[in-house]
Phi, psi and omega in degrees: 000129175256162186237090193076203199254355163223040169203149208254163169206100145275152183229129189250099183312338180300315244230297192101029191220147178217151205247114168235093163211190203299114191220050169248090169322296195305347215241352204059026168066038155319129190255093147301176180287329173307300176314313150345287178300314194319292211288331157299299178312297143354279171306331158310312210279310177317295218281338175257013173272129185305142188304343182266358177244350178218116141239020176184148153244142147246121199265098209224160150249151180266355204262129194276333167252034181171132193272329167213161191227017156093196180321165180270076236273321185273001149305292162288024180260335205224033198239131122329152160300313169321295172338288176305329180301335192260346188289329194312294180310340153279341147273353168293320172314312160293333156281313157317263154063252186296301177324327177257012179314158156240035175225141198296182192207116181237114158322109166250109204222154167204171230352234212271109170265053172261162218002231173345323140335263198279031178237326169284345177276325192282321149323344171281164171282309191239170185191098128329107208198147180258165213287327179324319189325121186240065179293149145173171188261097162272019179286337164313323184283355175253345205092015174213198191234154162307131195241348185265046173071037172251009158290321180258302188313269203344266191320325194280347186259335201213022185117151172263309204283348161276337148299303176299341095017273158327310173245021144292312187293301201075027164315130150321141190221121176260162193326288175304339157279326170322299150347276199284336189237076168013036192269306186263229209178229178266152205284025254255226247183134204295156167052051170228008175275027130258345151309317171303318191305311206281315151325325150303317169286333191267315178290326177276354188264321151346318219270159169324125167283347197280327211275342176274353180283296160343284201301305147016282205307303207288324192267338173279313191280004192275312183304146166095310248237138177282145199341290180323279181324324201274335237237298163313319182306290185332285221290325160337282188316288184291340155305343176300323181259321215299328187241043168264130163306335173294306183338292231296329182298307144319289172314267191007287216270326137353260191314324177279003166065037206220153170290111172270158200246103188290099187271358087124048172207000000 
């Protein structure tokens, strides 16, 4: 199903993991406002699918040198002050978006992952990447800031003094420094980070759908929060699962030496 015109959503009913992706060739999948909206629209749809039929996304391009090249800038070359004022709340949507999946979500990236780019990656739970890969936030060098969560994801994955680093300068991060200071998660074999991606989703989508949501919840609202509190988050999360037809299916299916068939209620 597509959402506007450059953005796709496959769904694999066997597996439960489905691929929502970035399909503005000419542009490298510049995020316009249309697009924006795609990507937002997209995500709903995602986020409002019964949990046994969406338990993992991968987040992928159709563009063979790039997964995102961030905003759509010469769009915003001809936007108004107003304009941009009014365009914001549809880009923010969509990074929110991606950010609020309530299923982990894995970034599959090759060439280029910049500004708005690698904040939609970074909005992922995982972030897959091929040797091509080119990350980094360069909106200081246009005249803004990352404005799509990457002041704040950037310092949770890797440091505040190593973000600040990053978007101060707006340095390029090639695959393998990408790497060595944790801005991707893994490294995969050229033009295999969406296979490597889709693998990875179908193994964790095996998994409980309530008990892969739980952890989710419990591991975003949890970070950041002191031991105690973060404790509380956990002791939530589980309960939420604990007295679940998944709860009750899993043990089931464990002592009987079987594979469970996940009613995902």
């Amino acid at each position: 199903m597509r959402y506007g015109e450059w953005v796709e959503v496959r769904r694999d009913a066997d597996t439960g993991v489905a691929e929502l992706v970035l399909d503005r060739v000419p542009a490298m999948n510049a995020v316009s406002t249309a697009m924006a909206r795609g990507i937002a629209e997209a995500c709903a749809a995602l986020a409002a699918a019964p949990a046994r039929e969406v338990r993992a996304v991968v987040l992928s391009s159709t563009h063979e040198r790039a997964f995102c090249v961030g905003a759509d800038l010469k769009e915003r070359n001809a936007l108004s002050d107003a304009e941009l004022g009014r365009q914001r709340p549809l880009a923010r949507a969509a990074y929110t978006g991606v950010l609020t999946l309530p299923v982990p979500v894995i970034a599959a990236v090759h060439g280029y992952a910049l500004g708005g780019g690698f904040e939609l990656a970074l909005s992922c739970d995982l972030i897959v990447a091929d040797p091509t890969a080119v990350v980094g936030l360069p909106e200081v060098t246009v005249g803004v800031i990352p404005g799509g969560g990457g002041t704040q994801l950037l310092p949770r994955r890797v440091g505040a003094a190593r973000a600040a680093e990053l978007v101060f300068t707006g340095r390029r991060v090639a695959a393998q420094e990408a790497l060595s200071l944790g801005l991707i998660d893994r490294l995969t074999g050229e033009g295999e980070d969406r296979t490597e991606a889709l693998a990875l989703a179908s193994r964790i989508a095996a998994n409980s759908p309530l008990g892969l949501r739980a952890a989710k919840r419990a591991l975003r609202s949890g970070f950041g929060l002191d031991l105690p509190t973060g404790l509380e988050v956990e002791d939530a999360a589980w309960r939420t699962v604990a007295f679940s037809g998944d709860r009750a299916e899993g043990v089931a299916a464990f002592n009987e030496k079987r594979t469970p068939d996940w009613p995902g209620e």
